[in-house]
PDB file of C-alpha atoms in Angstrom:
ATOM      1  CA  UNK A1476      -3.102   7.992 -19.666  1.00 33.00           C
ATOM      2  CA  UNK A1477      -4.482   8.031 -16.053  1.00 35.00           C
ATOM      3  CA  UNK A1478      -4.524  11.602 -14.751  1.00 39.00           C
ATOM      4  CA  UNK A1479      -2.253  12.279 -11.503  1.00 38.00           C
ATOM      5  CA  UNK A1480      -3.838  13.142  -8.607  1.00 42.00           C
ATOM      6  CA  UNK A1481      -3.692  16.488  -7.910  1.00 44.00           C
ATOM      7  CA  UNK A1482      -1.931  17.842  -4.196  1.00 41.00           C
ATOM      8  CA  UNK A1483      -5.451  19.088  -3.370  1.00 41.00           C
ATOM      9  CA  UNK A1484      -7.152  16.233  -3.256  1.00 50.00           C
ATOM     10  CA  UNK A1485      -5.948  15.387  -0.024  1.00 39.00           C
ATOM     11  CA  UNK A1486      -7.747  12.116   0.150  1.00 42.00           C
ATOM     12  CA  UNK A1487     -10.499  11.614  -2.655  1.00 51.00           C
ATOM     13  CA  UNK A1488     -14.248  11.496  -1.746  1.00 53.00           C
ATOM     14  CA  UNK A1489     -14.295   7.575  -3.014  1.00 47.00           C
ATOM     15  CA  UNK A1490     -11.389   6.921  -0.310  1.00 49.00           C
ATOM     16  CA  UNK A1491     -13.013   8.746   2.650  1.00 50.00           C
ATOM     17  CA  UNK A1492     -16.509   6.742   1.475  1.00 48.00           C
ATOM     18  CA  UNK A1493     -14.613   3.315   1.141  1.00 42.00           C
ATOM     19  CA  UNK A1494     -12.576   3.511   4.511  1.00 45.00           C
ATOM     20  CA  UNK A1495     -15.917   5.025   6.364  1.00 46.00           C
ATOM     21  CA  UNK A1496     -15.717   1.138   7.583  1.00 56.00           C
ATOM     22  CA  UNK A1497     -12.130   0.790   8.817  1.00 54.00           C
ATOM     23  CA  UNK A1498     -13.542  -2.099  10.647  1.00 61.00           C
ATOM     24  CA  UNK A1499     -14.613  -4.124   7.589  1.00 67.00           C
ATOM     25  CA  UNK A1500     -11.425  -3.391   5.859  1.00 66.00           C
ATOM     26  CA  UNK A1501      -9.434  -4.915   9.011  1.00 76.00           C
ATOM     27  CA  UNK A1502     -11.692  -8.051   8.663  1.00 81.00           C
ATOM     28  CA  UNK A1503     -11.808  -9.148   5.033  1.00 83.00           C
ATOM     29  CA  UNK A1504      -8.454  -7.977   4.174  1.00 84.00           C
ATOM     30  CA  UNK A1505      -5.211 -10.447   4.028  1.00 88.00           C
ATOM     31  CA  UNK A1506      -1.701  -9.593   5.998  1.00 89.00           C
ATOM     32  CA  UNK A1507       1.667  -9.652   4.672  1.00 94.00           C
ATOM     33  CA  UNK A1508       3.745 -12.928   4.406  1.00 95.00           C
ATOM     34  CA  UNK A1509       6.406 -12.465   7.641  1.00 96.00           C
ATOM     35  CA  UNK A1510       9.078 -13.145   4.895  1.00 96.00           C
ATOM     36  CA  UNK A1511       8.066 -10.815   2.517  1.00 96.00           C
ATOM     37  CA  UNK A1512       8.431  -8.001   4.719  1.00 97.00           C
ATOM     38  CA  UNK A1513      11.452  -8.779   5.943  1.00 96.00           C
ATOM     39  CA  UNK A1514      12.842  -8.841   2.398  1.00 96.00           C
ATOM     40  CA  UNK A1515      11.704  -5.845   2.043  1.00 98.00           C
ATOM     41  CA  UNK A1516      12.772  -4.069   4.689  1.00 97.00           C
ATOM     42  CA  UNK A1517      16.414  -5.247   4.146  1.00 96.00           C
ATOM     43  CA  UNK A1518      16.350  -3.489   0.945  1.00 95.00           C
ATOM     44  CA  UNK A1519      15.522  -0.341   3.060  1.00 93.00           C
ATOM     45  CA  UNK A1520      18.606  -0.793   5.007  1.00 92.00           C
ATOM     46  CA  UNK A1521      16.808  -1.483   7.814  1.00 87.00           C
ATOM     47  CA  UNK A1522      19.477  -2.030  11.024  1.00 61.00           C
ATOM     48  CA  UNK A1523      22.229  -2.194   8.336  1.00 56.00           C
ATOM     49  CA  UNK A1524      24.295   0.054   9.958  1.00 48.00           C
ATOM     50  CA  UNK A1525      24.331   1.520  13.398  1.00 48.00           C
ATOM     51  CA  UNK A1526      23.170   4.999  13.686  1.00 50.00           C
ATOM     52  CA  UNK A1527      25.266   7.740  16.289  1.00 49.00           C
ATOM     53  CA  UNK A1528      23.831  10.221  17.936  1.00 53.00           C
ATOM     54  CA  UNK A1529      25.178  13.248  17.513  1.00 54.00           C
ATOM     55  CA  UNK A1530      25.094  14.305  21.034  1.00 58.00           C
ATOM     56  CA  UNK A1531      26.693  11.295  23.145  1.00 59.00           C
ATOM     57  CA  UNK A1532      27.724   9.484  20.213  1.00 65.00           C
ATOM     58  CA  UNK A1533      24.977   6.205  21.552  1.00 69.00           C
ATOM     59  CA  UNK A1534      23.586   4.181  18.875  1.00 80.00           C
ATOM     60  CA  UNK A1535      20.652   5.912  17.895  1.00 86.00           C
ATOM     61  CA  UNK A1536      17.639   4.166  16.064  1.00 94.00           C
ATOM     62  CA  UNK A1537      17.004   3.906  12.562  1.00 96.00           C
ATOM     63  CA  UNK A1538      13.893   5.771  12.164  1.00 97.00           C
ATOM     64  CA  UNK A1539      10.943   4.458   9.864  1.00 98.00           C
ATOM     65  CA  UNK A1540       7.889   6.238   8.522  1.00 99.00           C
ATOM     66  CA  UNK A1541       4.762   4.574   6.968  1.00 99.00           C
ATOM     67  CA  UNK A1542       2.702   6.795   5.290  1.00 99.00           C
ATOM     68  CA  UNK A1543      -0.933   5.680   4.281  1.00 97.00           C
ATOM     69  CA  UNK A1544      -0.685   2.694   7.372  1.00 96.00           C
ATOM     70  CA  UNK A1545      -4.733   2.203   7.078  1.00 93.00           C
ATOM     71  CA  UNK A1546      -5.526  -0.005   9.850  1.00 92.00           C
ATOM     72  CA  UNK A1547      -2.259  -1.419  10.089  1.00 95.00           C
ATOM     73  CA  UNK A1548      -1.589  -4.239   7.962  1.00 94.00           C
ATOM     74  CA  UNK A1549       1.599  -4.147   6.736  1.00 97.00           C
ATOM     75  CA  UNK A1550       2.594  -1.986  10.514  1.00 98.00           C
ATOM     76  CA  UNK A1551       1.695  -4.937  12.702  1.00 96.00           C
ATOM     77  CA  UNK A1552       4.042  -7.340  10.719  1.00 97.00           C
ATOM     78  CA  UNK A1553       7.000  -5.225  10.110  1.00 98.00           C
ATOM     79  CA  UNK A1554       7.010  -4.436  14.134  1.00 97.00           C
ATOM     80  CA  UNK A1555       7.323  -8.243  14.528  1.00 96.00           C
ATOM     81  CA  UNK A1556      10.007  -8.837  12.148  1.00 96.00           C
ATOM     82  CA  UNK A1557      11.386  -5.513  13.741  1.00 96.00           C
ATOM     83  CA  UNK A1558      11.480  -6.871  17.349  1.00 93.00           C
ATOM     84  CA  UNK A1559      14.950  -7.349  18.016  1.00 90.00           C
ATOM     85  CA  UNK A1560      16.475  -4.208  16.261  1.00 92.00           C
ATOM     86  CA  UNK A1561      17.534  -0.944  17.051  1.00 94.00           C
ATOM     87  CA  UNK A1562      14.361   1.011  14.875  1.00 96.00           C
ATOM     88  CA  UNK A1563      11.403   3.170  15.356  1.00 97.00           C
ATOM     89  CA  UNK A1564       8.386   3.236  13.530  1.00 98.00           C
ATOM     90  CA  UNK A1565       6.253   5.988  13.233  1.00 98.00           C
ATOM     91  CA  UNK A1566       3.029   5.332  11.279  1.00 99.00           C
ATOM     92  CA  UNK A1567       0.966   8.127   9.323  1.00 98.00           C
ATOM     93  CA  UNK A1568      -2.652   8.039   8.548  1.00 97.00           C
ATOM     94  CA  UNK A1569      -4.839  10.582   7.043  1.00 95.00           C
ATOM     95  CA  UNK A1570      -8.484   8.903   6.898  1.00 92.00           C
ATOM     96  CA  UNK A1571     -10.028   9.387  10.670  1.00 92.00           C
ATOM     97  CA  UNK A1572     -11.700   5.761  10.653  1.00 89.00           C
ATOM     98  CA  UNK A1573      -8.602   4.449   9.986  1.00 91.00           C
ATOM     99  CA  UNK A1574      -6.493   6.270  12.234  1.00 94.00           C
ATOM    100  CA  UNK A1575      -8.879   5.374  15.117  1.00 93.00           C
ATOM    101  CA  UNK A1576      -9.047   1.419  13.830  1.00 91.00           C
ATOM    102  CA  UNK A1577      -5.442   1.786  13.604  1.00 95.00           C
ATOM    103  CA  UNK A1578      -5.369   2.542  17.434  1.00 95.00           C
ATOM    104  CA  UNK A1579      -7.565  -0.004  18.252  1.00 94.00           C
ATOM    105  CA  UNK A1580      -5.587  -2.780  16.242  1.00 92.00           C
ATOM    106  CA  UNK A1581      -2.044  -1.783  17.242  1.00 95.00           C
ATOM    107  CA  UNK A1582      -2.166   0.151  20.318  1.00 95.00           C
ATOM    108  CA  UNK A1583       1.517   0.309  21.219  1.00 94.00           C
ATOM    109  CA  UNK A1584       2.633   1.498  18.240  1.00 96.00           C
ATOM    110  CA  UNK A1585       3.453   5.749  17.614  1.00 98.00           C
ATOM    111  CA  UNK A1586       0.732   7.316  14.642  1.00 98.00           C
ATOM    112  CA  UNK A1587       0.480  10.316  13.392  1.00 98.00           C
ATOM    113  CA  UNK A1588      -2.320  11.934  11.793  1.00 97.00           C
ATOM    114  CA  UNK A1589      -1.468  13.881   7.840  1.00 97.00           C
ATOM    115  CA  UNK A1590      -1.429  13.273   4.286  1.00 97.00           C
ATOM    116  CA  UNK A1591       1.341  12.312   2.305  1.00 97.00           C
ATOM    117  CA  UNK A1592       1.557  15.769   0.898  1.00 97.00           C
ATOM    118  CA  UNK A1593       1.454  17.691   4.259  1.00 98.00           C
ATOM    119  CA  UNK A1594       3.495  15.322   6.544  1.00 98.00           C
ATOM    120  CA  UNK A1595       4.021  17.243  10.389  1.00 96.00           C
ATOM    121  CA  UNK A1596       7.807  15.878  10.406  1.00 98.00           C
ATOM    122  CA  UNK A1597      10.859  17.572  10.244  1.00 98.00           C
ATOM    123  CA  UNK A1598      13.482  17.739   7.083  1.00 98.00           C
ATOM    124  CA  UNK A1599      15.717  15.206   7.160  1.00 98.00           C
ATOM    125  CA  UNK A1600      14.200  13.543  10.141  1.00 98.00           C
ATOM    126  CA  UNK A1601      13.660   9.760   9.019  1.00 98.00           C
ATOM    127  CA  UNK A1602      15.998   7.067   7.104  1.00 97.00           C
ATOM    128  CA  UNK A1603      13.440   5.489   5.196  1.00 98.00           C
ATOM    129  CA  UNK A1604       9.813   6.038   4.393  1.00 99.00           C
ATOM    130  CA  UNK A1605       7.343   3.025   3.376  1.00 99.00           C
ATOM    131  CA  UNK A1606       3.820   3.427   1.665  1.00 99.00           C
ATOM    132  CA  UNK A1607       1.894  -0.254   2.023  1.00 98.00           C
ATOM    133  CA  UNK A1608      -1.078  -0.861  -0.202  1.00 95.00           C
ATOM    134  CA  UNK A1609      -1.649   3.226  -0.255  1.00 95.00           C
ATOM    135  CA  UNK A1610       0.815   4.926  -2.685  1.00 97.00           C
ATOM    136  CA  UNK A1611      -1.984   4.818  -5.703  1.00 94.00           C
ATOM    137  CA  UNK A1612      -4.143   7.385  -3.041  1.00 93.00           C
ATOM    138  CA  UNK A1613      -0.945   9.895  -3.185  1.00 96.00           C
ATOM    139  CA  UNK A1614       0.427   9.031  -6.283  1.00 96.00           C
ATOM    140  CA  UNK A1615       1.566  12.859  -6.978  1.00 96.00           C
ATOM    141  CA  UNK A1616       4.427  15.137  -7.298  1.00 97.00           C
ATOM    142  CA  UNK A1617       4.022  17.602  -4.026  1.00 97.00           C
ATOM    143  CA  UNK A1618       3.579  13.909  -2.290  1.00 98.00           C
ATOM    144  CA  UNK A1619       6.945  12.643  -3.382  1.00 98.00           C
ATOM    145  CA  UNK A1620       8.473  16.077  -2.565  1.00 98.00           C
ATOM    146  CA  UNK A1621       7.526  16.420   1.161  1.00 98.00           C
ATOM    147  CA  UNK A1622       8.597  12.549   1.267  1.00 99.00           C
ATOM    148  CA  UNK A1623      12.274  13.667  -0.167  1.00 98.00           C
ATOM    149  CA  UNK A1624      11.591  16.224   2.445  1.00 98.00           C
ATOM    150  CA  UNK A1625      11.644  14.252   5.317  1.00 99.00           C
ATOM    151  CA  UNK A1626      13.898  11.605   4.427  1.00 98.00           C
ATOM    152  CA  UNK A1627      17.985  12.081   5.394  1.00 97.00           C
ATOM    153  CA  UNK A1628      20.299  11.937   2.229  1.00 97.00           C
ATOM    154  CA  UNK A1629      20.266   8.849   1.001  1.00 94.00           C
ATOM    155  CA  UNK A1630      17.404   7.714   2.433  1.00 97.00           C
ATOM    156  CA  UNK A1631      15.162   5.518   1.007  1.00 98.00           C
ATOM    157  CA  UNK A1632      11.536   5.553  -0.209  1.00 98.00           C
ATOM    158  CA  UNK A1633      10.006   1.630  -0.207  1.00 98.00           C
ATOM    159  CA  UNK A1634       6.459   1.199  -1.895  1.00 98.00           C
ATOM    160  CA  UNK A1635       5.337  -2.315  -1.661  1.00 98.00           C
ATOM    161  CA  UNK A1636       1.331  -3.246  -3.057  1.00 97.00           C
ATOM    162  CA  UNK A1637      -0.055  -6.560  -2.611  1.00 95.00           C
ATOM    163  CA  UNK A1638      -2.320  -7.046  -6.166  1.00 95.00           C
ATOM    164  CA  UNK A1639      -3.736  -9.913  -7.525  1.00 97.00           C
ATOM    165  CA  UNK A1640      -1.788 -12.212  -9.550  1.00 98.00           C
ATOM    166  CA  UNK A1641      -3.309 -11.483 -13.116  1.00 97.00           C
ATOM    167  CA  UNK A1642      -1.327 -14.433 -14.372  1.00 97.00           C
ATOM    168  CA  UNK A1643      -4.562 -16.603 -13.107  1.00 98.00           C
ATOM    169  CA  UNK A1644      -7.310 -16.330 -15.457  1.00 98.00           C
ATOM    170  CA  UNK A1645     -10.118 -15.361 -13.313  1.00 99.00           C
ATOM    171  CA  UNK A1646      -8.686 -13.117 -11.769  1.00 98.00           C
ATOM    172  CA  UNK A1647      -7.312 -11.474 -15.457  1.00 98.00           C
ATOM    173  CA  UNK A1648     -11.273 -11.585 -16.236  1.00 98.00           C
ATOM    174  CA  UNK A1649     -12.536  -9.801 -13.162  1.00 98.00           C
ATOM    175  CA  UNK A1650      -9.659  -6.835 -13.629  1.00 97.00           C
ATOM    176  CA  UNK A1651     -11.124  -6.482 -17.213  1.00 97.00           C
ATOM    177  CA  UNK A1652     -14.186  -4.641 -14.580  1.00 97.00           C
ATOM    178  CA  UNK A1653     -11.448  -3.714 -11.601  1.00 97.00           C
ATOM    179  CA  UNK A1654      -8.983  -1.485 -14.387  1.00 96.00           C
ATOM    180  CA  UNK A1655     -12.767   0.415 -15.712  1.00 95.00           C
ATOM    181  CA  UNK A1656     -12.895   1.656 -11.805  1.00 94.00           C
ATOM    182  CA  UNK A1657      -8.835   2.423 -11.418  1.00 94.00           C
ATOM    183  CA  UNK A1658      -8.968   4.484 -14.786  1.00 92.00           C
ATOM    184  CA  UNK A1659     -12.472   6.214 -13.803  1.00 91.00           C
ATOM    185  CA  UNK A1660     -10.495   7.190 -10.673  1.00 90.00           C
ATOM    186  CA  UNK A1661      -7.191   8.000 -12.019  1.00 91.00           C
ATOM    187  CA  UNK A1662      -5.677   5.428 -10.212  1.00 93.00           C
ATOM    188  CA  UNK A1663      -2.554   3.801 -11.644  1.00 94.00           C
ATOM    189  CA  UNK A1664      -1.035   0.283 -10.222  1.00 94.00           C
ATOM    190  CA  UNK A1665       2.317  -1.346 -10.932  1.00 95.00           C
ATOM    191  CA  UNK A1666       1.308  -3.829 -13.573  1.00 94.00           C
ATOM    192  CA  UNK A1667      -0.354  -1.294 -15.626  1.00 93.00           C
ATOM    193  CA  UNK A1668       1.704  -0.041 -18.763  1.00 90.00           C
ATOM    194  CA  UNK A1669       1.711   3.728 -17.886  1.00 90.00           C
ATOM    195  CA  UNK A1670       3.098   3.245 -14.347  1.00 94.00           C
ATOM    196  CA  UNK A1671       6.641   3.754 -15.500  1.00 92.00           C
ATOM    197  CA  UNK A1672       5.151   6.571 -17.150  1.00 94.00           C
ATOM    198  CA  UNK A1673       4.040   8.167 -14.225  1.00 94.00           C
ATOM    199  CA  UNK A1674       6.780   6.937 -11.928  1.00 94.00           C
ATOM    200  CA  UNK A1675       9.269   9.117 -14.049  1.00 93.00           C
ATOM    201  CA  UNK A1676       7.046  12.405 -14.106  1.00 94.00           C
ATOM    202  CA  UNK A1677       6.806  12.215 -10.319  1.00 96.00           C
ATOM    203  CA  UNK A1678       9.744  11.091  -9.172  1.00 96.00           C
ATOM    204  CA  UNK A1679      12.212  12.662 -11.605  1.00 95.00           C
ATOM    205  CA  UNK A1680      15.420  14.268  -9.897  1.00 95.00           C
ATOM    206  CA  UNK A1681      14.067  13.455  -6.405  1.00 98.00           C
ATOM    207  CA  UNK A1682      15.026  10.140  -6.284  1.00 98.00           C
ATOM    208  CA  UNK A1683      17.111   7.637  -8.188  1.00 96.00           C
ATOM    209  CA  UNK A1684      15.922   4.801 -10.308  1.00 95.00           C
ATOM    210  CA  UNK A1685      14.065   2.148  -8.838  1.00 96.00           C
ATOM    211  CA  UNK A1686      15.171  -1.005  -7.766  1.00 97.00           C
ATOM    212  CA  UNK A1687      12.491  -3.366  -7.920  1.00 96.00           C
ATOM    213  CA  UNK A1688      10.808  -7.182  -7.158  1.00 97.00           C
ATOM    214  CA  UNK A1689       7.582  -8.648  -8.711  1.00 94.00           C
ATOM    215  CA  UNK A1690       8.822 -12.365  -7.956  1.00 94.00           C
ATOM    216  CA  UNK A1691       6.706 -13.269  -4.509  1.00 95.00           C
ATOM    217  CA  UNK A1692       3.457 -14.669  -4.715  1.00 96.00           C
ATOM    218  CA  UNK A1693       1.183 -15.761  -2.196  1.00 95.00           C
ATOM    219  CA  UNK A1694      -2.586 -17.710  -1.676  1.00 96.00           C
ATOM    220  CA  UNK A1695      -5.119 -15.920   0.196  1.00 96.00           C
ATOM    221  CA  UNK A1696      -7.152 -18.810   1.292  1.00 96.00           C
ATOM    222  CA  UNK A1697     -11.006 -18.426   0.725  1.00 97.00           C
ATOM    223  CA  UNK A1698     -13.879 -18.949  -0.060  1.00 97.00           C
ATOM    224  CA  UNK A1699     -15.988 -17.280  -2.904  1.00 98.00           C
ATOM    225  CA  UNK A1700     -18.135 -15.839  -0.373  1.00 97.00           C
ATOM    226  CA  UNK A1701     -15.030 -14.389   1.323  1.00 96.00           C
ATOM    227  CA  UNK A1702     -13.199 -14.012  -2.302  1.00 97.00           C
ATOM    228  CA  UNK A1703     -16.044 -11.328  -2.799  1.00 97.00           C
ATOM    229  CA  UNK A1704     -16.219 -10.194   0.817  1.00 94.00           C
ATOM    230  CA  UNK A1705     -12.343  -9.185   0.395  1.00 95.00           C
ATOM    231  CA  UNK A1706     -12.864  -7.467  -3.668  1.00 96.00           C
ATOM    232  CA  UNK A1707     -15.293  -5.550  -2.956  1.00 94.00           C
ATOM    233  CA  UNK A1708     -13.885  -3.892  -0.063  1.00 91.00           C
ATOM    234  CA  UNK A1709     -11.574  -2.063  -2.902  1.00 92.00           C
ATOM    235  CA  UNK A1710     -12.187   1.479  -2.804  1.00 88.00           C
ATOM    236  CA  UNK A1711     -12.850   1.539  -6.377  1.00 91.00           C
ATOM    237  CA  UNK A1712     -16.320  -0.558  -5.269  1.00 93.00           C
ATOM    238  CA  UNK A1713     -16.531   0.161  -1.608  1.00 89.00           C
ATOM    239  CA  UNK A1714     -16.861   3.920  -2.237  1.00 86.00           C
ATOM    240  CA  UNK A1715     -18.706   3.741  -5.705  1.00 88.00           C
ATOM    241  CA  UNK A1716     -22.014   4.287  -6.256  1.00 91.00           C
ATOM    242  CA  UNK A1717     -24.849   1.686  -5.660  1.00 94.00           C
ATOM    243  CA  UNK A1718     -24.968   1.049  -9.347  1.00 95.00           C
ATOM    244  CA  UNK A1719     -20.710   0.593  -9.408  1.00 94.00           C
ATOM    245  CA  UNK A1720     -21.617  -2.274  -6.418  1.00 95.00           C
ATOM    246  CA  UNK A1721     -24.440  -4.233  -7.856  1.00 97.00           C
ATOM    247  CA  UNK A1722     -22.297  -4.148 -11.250  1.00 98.00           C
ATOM    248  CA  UNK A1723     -19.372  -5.321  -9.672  1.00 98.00           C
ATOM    249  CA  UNK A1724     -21.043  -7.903  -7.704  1.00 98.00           C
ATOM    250  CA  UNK A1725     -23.196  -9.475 -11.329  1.00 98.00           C
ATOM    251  CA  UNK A1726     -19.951  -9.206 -12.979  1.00 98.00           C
ATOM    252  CA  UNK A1727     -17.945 -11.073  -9.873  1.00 99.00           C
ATOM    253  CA  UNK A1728     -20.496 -13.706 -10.002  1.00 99.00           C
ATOM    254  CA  UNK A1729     -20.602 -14.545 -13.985  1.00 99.00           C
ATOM    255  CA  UNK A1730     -16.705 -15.154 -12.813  1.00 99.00           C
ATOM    256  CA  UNK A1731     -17.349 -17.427 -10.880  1.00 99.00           C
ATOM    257  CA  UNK A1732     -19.749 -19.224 -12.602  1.00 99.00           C
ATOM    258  CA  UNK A1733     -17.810 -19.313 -16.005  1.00 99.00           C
ATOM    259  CA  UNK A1734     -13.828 -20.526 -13.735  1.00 99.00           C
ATOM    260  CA  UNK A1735     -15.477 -22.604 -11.031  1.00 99.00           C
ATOM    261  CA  UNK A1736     -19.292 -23.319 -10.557  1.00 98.00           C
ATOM    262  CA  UNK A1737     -20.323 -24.525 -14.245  1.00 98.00           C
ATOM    263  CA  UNK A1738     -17.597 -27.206 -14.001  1.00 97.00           C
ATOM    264  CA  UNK A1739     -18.242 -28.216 -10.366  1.00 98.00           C
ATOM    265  CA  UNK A1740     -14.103 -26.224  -9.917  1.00 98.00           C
ATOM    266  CA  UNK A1741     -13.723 -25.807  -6.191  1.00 98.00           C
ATOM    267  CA  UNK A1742     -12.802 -22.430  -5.304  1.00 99.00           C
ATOM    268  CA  UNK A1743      -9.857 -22.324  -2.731  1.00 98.00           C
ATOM    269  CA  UNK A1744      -7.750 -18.876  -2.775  1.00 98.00           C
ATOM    270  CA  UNK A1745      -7.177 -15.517  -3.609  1.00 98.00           C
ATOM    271  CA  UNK A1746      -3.983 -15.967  -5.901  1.00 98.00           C
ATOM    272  CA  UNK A1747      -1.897 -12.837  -4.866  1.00 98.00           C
ATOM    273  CA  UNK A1748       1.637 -10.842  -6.221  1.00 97.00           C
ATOM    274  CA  UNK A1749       3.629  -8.650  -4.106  1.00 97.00           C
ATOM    275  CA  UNK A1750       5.220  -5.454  -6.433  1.00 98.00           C
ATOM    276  CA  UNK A1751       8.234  -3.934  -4.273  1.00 98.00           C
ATOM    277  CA  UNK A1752       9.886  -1.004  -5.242  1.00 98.00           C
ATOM    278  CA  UNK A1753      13.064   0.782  -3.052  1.00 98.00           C
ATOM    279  CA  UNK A1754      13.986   4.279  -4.236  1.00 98.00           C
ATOM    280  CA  UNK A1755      16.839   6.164  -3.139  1.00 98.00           C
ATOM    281  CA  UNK A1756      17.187  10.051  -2.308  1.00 97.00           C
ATOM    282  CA  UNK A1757      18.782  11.651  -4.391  1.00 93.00           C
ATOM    283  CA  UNK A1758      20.760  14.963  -3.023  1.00 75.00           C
TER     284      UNK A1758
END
């Protein structure tokens, strides 16, 4: 079994190495599907019910957290589906590259700068928190407490990870390389077979079983220039070592010659799966 991370490492070395380039990640890296994210917010509760404020008894926002936001991804498109509603966001980012890309990216939007495992919020402060594409990098037990921490009771904790769709056969070849990396950097992802495993050790009596949706896919259109541009900006090969890139990039390319290239197969998209998961407080 993959080891989990350990409160201490606040963000591993590989991490800090791989998001050194915030810019290239904004680049090569695909958004969320404006329908998606809606769906998953109203699992959240998102704007479900008015909020009072306890002082003058005004409708008071529902308040949303994103912890891990990177460069903003996942933020920009929620704030759009968002418009109209009676929320605030507040995004969290630990990695400075990021945080400053983030600024750049989505100026108008409130970020914060802490780990998962050290977040500078109050108890009981936010209705729901969200981790995008970033859980795996906090995937711990002091994380999940401060994020019980901060949530009211019966908030909810949404983790949503946009993977691709090993269902395709290329892409089921090139993970046979992409897993070696996860499990090298105890790094455990949704359609692995010890993520319930780990789900229950870190998450047991802080929050109630998971409700949960695998079902919506989406194309990343590319090329295989940009198909590589886009994997190897993982962290697992971003912030490896020179060997783990030239590797990744020989093995990448007997993919592609074995799916697409020996066969004259054009090469059109990144096949993608969205994993959603919506976990309530418990008391």
């Amino acid at each position: 079994m993959s080891k989990i991370r350990q409160p201490d490492e606040e963000v591993k070395e590989v991490a800090q190495e791989a998001f050194s380039t915030a810019s290239n990640y904004e680049n090569v890296r695909p958004g969320y599907p404006a329908e998606a994210v809606e769906l998953f917010l109203n699992n959240l509760g998102v704007g479900v019910m008015e909020k009072e404020d306890d002082n003058d008894n005004k409708p008071r926002p529902f308040t949303i957290l994103e912890v891990g936001c990177g460069t903003g991804k996942f933020t920009r498109v929620m704030l759009q589906v968002l418009e109209d509603k009676n929320v605030h966001v507040i995004a969290s980012e630990p990695v400075q590259s990021m945080y400053e890309q983030f600024k750049v990216v989505v100026p108008d939007a409130e970020i914060i700068q802490c780990t998962a495992e050290n977040i500078s919020l109050p108890d009981s402060s936010v209705d729901a928190v969200i981790a995008a594409q970033a859980f795996h990098w906090f995937a711990n037990r002091a994380a999940c407490e401060e994020i019980h921490r901060v949530l009211k009771p019966s908030g909810t904790f949404g983790i949503i990870w946009s993977q691709e769709d090993l269902s395709v056969p290329w892409t089921k070849d090139l993970y046979v390389f992409m897993d070696t990396l996860h499990e090298q950097n105890g790094l455990v992802f949704p359609y692995q077979e010890n993520w319930k495993i780990l789900r229950s050790r870190i998450f047991d009596k802080l929050f109630h079983p998971p409700k949960e949706d695998s079902s919506y896919k989406q194309f990343f259109p590319s090329s295989i220039e940009g198909a590589y541009n886009y994997l190897s900006s993982h962290s697992v090969v971003s912030g490896g070592t020179e060997r783990n890139k030239k590797d990744f990039k020989e093995y990448f390319d007997s993919v592609m010659e074995k799916h697409f290239k020996a066969d004259g197969i054009p090469f059109h998209h990144v096949p993608l799966q969205l994993y959603m998961y919506w976990f309530t407080k418990e008391a």
